[in-house]
PDB file of C-alpha atoms in Angstrom:
ATOM      1  CA  UNK A  23      37.738   8.095 -29.858  1.00 68.00           C
ATOM      2  CA  UNK A  24      39.283  10.916 -27.906  1.00 79.00           C
ATOM      3  CA  UNK A  25      36.874  13.661 -26.880  1.00 79.00           C
ATOM      4  CA  UNK A  26      33.737  11.638 -27.613  1.00 85.00           C
ATOM      5  CA  UNK A  27      31.141  10.986 -24.925  1.00 84.00           C
ATOM      6  CA  UNK A  28      29.437   7.571 -24.863  1.00 87.00           C
ATOM      7  CA  UNK A  29      25.941   7.450 -23.328  1.00 86.00           C
ATOM      8  CA  UNK A  30      22.720   5.415 -23.269  1.00 86.00           C
ATOM      9  CA  UNK A  31      19.188   6.718 -22.829  1.00 80.00           C
ATOM     10  CA  UNK A  32      18.546   4.168 -20.038  1.00 81.00           C
ATOM     11  CA  UNK A  33      21.277   2.705 -17.873  1.00 80.00           C
ATOM     12  CA  UNK A  34      22.082  -0.958 -18.608  1.00 80.00           C
ATOM     13  CA  UNK A  35      19.619  -0.926 -21.512  1.00 81.00           C
ATOM     14  CA  UNK A  36      20.038  -0.244 -25.211  1.00 82.00           C
ATOM     15  CA  UNK A  37      22.958   0.595 -27.439  1.00 87.00           C
ATOM     16  CA  UNK A  38      25.693   3.104 -26.675  1.00 88.00           C
ATOM     17  CA  UNK A  39      25.494   6.439 -28.521  1.00 87.00           C
ATOM     18  CA  UNK A  40      28.699   8.334 -29.341  1.00 88.00           C
ATOM     19  CA  UNK A  41      28.466  12.116 -29.078  1.00 85.00           C
ATOM     20  CA  UNK A  42      31.241  14.150 -30.708  1.00 86.00           C
ATOM     21  CA  UNK A  43      32.406  17.474 -29.271  1.00 81.00           C
ATOM     22  CA  UNK A  44      30.973  19.295 -32.320  1.00 83.00           C
ATOM     23  CA  UNK A  45      27.545  17.625 -31.816  1.00 83.00           C
ATOM     24  CA  UNK A  46      27.588  18.622 -28.148  1.00 79.00           C
ATOM     25  CA  UNK A  47      28.579  22.191 -29.089  1.00 78.00           C
ATOM     26  CA  UNK A  48      25.549  22.404 -31.415  1.00 82.00           C
ATOM     27  CA  UNK A  49      23.238  21.375 -28.545  1.00 80.00           C
ATOM     28  CA  UNK A  50      24.592  23.959 -26.104  1.00 79.00           C
ATOM     29  CA  UNK A  51      23.622  27.605 -26.482  1.00 81.00           C
ATOM     30  CA  UNK A  52      26.075  28.839 -23.853  1.00 81.00           C
ATOM     31  CA  UNK A  53      29.811  28.211 -24.098  1.00 77.00           C
ATOM     32  CA  UNK A  54      31.133  25.225 -22.156  1.00 73.00           C
ATOM     33  CA  UNK A  55      33.567  26.386 -19.500  1.00 80.00           C
ATOM     34  CA  UNK A  56      35.633  24.021 -17.422  1.00 81.00           C
ATOM     35  CA  UNK A  57      35.091  24.825 -13.738  1.00 81.00           C
ATOM     36  CA  UNK A  58      38.010  25.830 -11.526  1.00 85.00           C
ATOM     37  CA  UNK A  59      36.917  25.146  -7.947  1.00 81.00           C
ATOM     38  CA  UNK A  60      38.461  27.099  -5.106  1.00 84.00           C
ATOM     39  CA  UNK A  61      39.983  24.819  -2.505  1.00 83.00           C
ATOM     40  CA  UNK A  62      40.790  25.974   0.993  1.00 80.00           C
ATOM     41  CA  UNK A  63      43.186  24.274   3.359  1.00 83.00           C
ATOM     42  CA  UNK A  64      42.005  22.619   6.552  1.00 82.00           C
ATOM     43  CA  UNK A  65      42.329  24.871   9.589  1.00 83.00           C
ATOM     44  CA  UNK A  66      42.875  24.085  13.247  1.00 83.00           C
ATOM     45  CA  UNK A  67      40.622  25.807  15.809  1.00 79.00           C
ATOM     46  CA  UNK A  68      42.377  28.262  18.105  1.00 83.00           C
ATOM     47  CA  UNK A  69      40.366  27.280  21.191  1.00 82.00           C
ATOM     48  CA  UNK A  70      38.933  23.950  22.294  1.00 81.00           C
ATOM     49  CA  UNK A  71      35.245  23.484  21.827  1.00 78.00           C
ATOM     50  CA  UNK A  72      33.355  23.244  25.084  1.00 80.00           C
ATOM     51  CA  UNK A  73      29.823  21.962  25.265  1.00 77.00           C
ATOM     52  CA  UNK A  74      27.892  23.110  28.336  1.00 77.00           C
ATOM     53  CA  UNK A  75      26.187  20.393  30.366  1.00 74.00           C
ATOM     54  CA  UNK A  76      22.580  20.925  31.424  1.00 72.00           C
ATOM     55  CA  UNK A  77      22.192  22.317  34.923  1.00 75.00           C
ATOM     56  CA  UNK A  78      19.063  20.303  35.646  1.00 74.00           C
ATOM     57  CA  UNK A  79      19.544  16.577  36.223  1.00 67.00           C
ATOM     58  CA  UNK A  80      16.613  14.498  34.961  1.00 63.00           C
ATOM     59  CA  UNK A  81      14.548  12.874  37.656  1.00 67.00           C
ATOM     60  CA  UNK A  82      14.259   9.133  37.522  1.00 60.00           C
ATOM     61  CA  UNK A  83      10.791   7.782  38.156  1.00 56.00           C
ATOM     62  CA  UNK A  84       9.999   4.742  40.179  1.00 55.00           C
ATOM     63  CA  UNK A  85      10.185   1.652  37.934  1.00 55.00           C
ATOM     64  CA  UNK A  86       7.217   0.071  39.720  1.00 55.00           C
ATOM     65  CA  UNK A  87       4.855   2.751  38.391  1.00 56.00           C
ATOM     66  CA  UNK A  88       6.119   2.164  34.858  1.00 56.00           C
ATOM     67  CA  UNK A  89       5.572  -1.593  35.187  1.00 59.00           C
ATOM     68  CA  UNK A  90       1.994  -0.984  36.353  1.00 62.00           C
ATOM     69  CA  UNK A  91       1.344   1.137  33.266  1.00 61.00           C
ATOM     70  CA  UNK A  92       2.752  -1.593  31.015  1.00 60.00           C
ATOM     71  CA  UNK A  93       0.599  -4.243  32.680  1.00 64.00           C
ATOM     72  CA  UNK A  94      -2.484  -2.073  32.179  1.00 64.00           C
ATOM     73  CA  UNK A  95      -1.596  -1.706  28.494  1.00 61.00           C
ATOM     74  CA  UNK A  96      -1.140  -5.486  28.155  1.00 61.00           C
ATOM     75  CA  UNK A  97      -4.541  -6.177  29.706  1.00 63.00           C
ATOM     76  CA  UNK A  98      -6.322  -3.691  27.454  1.00 61.00           C
ATOM     77  CA  UNK A  99      -8.667  -5.333  24.954  1.00 62.00           C
ATOM     78  CA  UNK A 100      -8.744  -3.825  21.507  1.00 58.00           C
ATOM     79  CA  UNK A 101     -11.228  -4.604  18.780  1.00 57.00           C
ATOM     80  CA  UNK A 102      -9.380  -6.916  16.423  1.00 58.00           C
ATOM     81  CA  UNK A 103     -10.173  -8.568  13.155  1.00 59.00           C
ATOM     82  CA  UNK A 104     -12.724 -11.347  13.179  1.00 57.00           C
ATOM     83  CA  UNK A 105     -14.471 -10.452  16.422  1.00 62.00           C
ATOM     84  CA  UNK A 106     -17.783  -9.589  14.802  1.00 67.00           C
ATOM     85  CA  UNK A 107     -20.619 -11.716  13.516  1.00 77.00           C
ATOM     86  CA  UNK A 108     -19.603 -14.230  10.854  1.00 84.00           C
ATOM     87  CA  UNK A 109     -21.608 -15.035   7.746  1.00 87.00           C
ATOM     88  CA  UNK A 110     -23.130 -18.476   7.411  1.00 88.00           C
ATOM     89  CA  UNK A 111     -21.961 -20.684   4.533  1.00 90.00           C
ATOM     90  CA  UNK A 112     -25.415 -20.726   2.958  1.00 91.00           C
ATOM     91  CA  UNK A 113     -25.521 -16.904   2.928  1.00 92.00           C
ATOM     92  CA  UNK A 114     -22.050 -16.758   1.350  1.00 91.00           C
ATOM     93  CA  UNK A 115     -23.083 -19.225  -1.337  1.00 91.00           C
ATOM     94  CA  UNK A 116     -26.175 -17.156  -2.143  1.00 91.00           C
ATOM     95  CA  UNK A 117     -24.088 -13.965  -2.309  1.00 91.00           C
ATOM     96  CA  UNK A 118     -21.591 -15.707  -4.619  1.00 90.00           C
ATOM     97  CA  UNK A 119     -24.493 -16.705  -6.862  1.00 89.00           C
ATOM     98  CA  UNK A 120     -25.742 -13.107  -6.998  1.00 89.00           C
ATOM     99  CA  UNK A 121     -22.183 -11.912  -7.718  1.00 87.00           C
ATOM    100  CA  UNK A 122     -21.559 -14.409 -10.544  1.00 85.00           C
ATOM    101  CA  UNK A 123     -24.965 -13.658 -12.066  1.00 85.00           C
ATOM    102  CA  UNK A 124     -23.952  -9.987 -12.227  1.00 83.00           C
ATOM    103  CA  UNK A 125     -20.639 -10.964 -13.836  1.00 79.00           C
ATOM    104  CA  UNK A 126     -22.383 -12.941 -16.575  1.00 81.00           C
ATOM    105  CA  UNK A 127     -25.009 -10.295 -17.384  1.00 82.00           C
ATOM    106  CA  UNK A 128     -24.229  -6.655 -16.663  1.00 82.00           C
ATOM    107  CA  UNK A 129     -27.951  -5.822 -16.542  1.00 84.00           C
ATOM    108  CA  UNK A 130     -28.376  -8.357 -13.682  1.00 83.00           C
ATOM    109  CA  UNK A 131     -25.628  -6.778 -11.553  1.00 87.00           C
ATOM    110  CA  UNK A 132     -26.878  -6.260  -7.985  1.00 89.00           C
ATOM    111  CA  UNK A 133     -25.890  -3.681  -5.388  1.00 91.00           C
ATOM    112  CA  UNK A 134     -25.479  -4.520  -1.707  1.00 91.00           C
ATOM    113  CA  UNK A 135     -29.029  -3.259  -1.045  1.00 94.00           C
ATOM    114  CA  UNK A 136     -30.410  -5.457  -3.850  1.00 92.00           C
ATOM    115  CA  UNK A 137     -28.588  -8.499  -2.447  1.00 92.00           C
ATOM    116  CA  UNK A 138     -29.947  -7.709   1.030  1.00 94.00           C
ATOM    117  CA  UNK A 139     -33.512  -7.495  -0.335  1.00 93.00           C
ATOM    118  CA  UNK A 140     -33.025 -10.793  -2.180  1.00 91.00           C
ATOM    119  CA  UNK A 141     -31.777 -12.451   1.030  1.00 93.00           C
ATOM    120  CA  UNK A 142     -34.850 -11.115   2.834  1.00 93.00           C
ATOM    121  CA  UNK A 143     -37.056 -12.916   0.283  1.00 93.00           C
ATOM    122  CA  UNK A 144     -35.258 -16.119   1.300  1.00 91.00           C
ATOM    123  CA  UNK A 145     -36.099 -15.270   4.933  1.00 93.00           C
ATOM    124  CA  UNK A 146     -39.782 -14.783   4.018  1.00 93.00           C
ATOM    125  CA  UNK A 147     -39.839 -18.147   2.258  1.00 92.00           C
ATOM    126  CA  UNK A 148     -38.294 -19.798   5.335  1.00 90.00           C
ATOM    127  CA  UNK A 149     -35.017 -20.886   3.730  1.00 90.00           C
ATOM    128  CA  UNK A 150     -32.951 -18.528   5.941  1.00 89.00           C
ATOM    129  CA  UNK A 151     -33.222 -17.172   9.460  1.00 90.00           C
ATOM    130  CA  UNK A 152     -33.534 -13.390   9.881  1.00 89.00           C
ATOM    131  CA  UNK A 153     -30.506 -13.227  12.216  1.00 90.00           C
ATOM    132  CA  UNK A 154     -28.364 -14.972   9.555  1.00 90.00           C
ATOM    133  CA  UNK A 155     -28.823 -12.098   7.084  1.00 92.00           C
ATOM    134  CA  UNK A 156     -25.898  -9.631   7.374  1.00 92.00           C
ATOM    135  CA  UNK A 157     -26.249  -5.851   7.344  1.00 92.00           C
ATOM    136  CA  UNK A 158     -25.956  -3.938   4.084  1.00 92.00           C
ATOM    137  CA  UNK A 159     -22.542  -2.531   5.074  1.00 92.00           C
ATOM    138  CA  UNK A 160     -21.248  -6.063   5.713  1.00 92.00           C
ATOM    139  CA  UNK A 161     -22.546  -7.195   2.317  1.00 92.00           C
ATOM    140  CA  UNK A 162     -20.822  -4.209   0.669  1.00 93.00           C
ATOM    141  CA  UNK A 163     -17.530  -5.120   2.373  1.00 92.00           C
ATOM    142  CA  UNK A 164     -17.945  -8.734   1.282  1.00 91.00           C
ATOM    143  CA  UNK A 165     -18.548  -7.631  -2.335  1.00 91.00           C
ATOM    144  CA  UNK A 166     -15.358  -5.526  -2.309  1.00 92.00           C
ATOM    145  CA  UNK A 167     -13.228  -8.292  -0.805  1.00 91.00           C
ATOM    146  CA  UNK A 168     -14.671 -11.022  -3.030  1.00 90.00           C
ATOM    147  CA  UNK A 169     -14.306  -8.918  -6.196  1.00 89.00           C
ATOM    148  CA  UNK A 170     -10.644  -8.335  -5.350  1.00 91.00           C
ATOM    149  CA  UNK A 171      -9.915 -12.052  -4.790  1.00 90.00           C
ATOM    150  CA  UNK A 172     -11.976 -12.977  -7.867  1.00 88.00           C
ATOM    151  CA  UNK A 173      -9.905 -10.612 -10.050  1.00 88.00           C
ATOM    152  CA  UNK A 174      -6.648 -11.961  -8.594  1.00 88.00           C
ATOM    153  CA  UNK A 175      -7.700 -15.549  -9.320  1.00 88.00           C
ATOM    154  CA  UNK A 176      -8.811 -14.631 -12.839  1.00 86.00           C
ATOM    155  CA  UNK A 177      -5.453 -12.950 -13.485  1.00 88.00           C
ATOM    156  CA  UNK A 178      -3.534 -15.972 -12.185  1.00 86.00           C
ATOM    157  CA  UNK A 179      -5.625 -18.316 -14.353  1.00 85.00           C
ATOM    158  CA  UNK A 180      -5.019 -16.142 -17.410  1.00 85.00           C
ATOM    159  CA  UNK A 181      -1.256 -16.055 -16.779  1.00 84.00           C
ATOM    160  CA  UNK A 182      -1.152 -19.833 -16.254  1.00 83.00           C
ATOM    161  CA  UNK A 183      -3.085 -20.394 -19.502  1.00 81.00           C
ATOM    162  CA  UNK A 184      -0.669 -18.178 -21.437  1.00 78.00           C
ATOM    163  CA  UNK A 185       2.383 -19.976 -20.082  1.00 66.00           C
TER     164      UNK A 185
END
């Protein structure tokens, strides 16, 4: 098949299509012209290239000062993950119950503020201590993280059931 062009719509996928020169000519509105590039020969420079050196020589600092700065940076304490107040297991279990209840019935879905108010009723009844109840922002973060892990687990379970 001289003059034909073989192509696929996606590389390494699908069947080859043969395009004839007449089919390609119908697709093109402008005439197809074979390019004739102009090639120039390599030239040699007449003079050597000289690169000027900087007049100013950089000053070298005392290494002891640099080591002191590094030691100060090593001793610096930064707020890392897990340094804050942790939730008690009982509080987590209650929050999971609120979360699952909202998953079963959409009308029973609770916001972080609703969960906080519900936990405060447990404090009033004496089942929880007031200092064990997390802030609303912490509950909101817990909801986001737990929803993400819950969806991942549900997806894995669904994939395992299909296979």
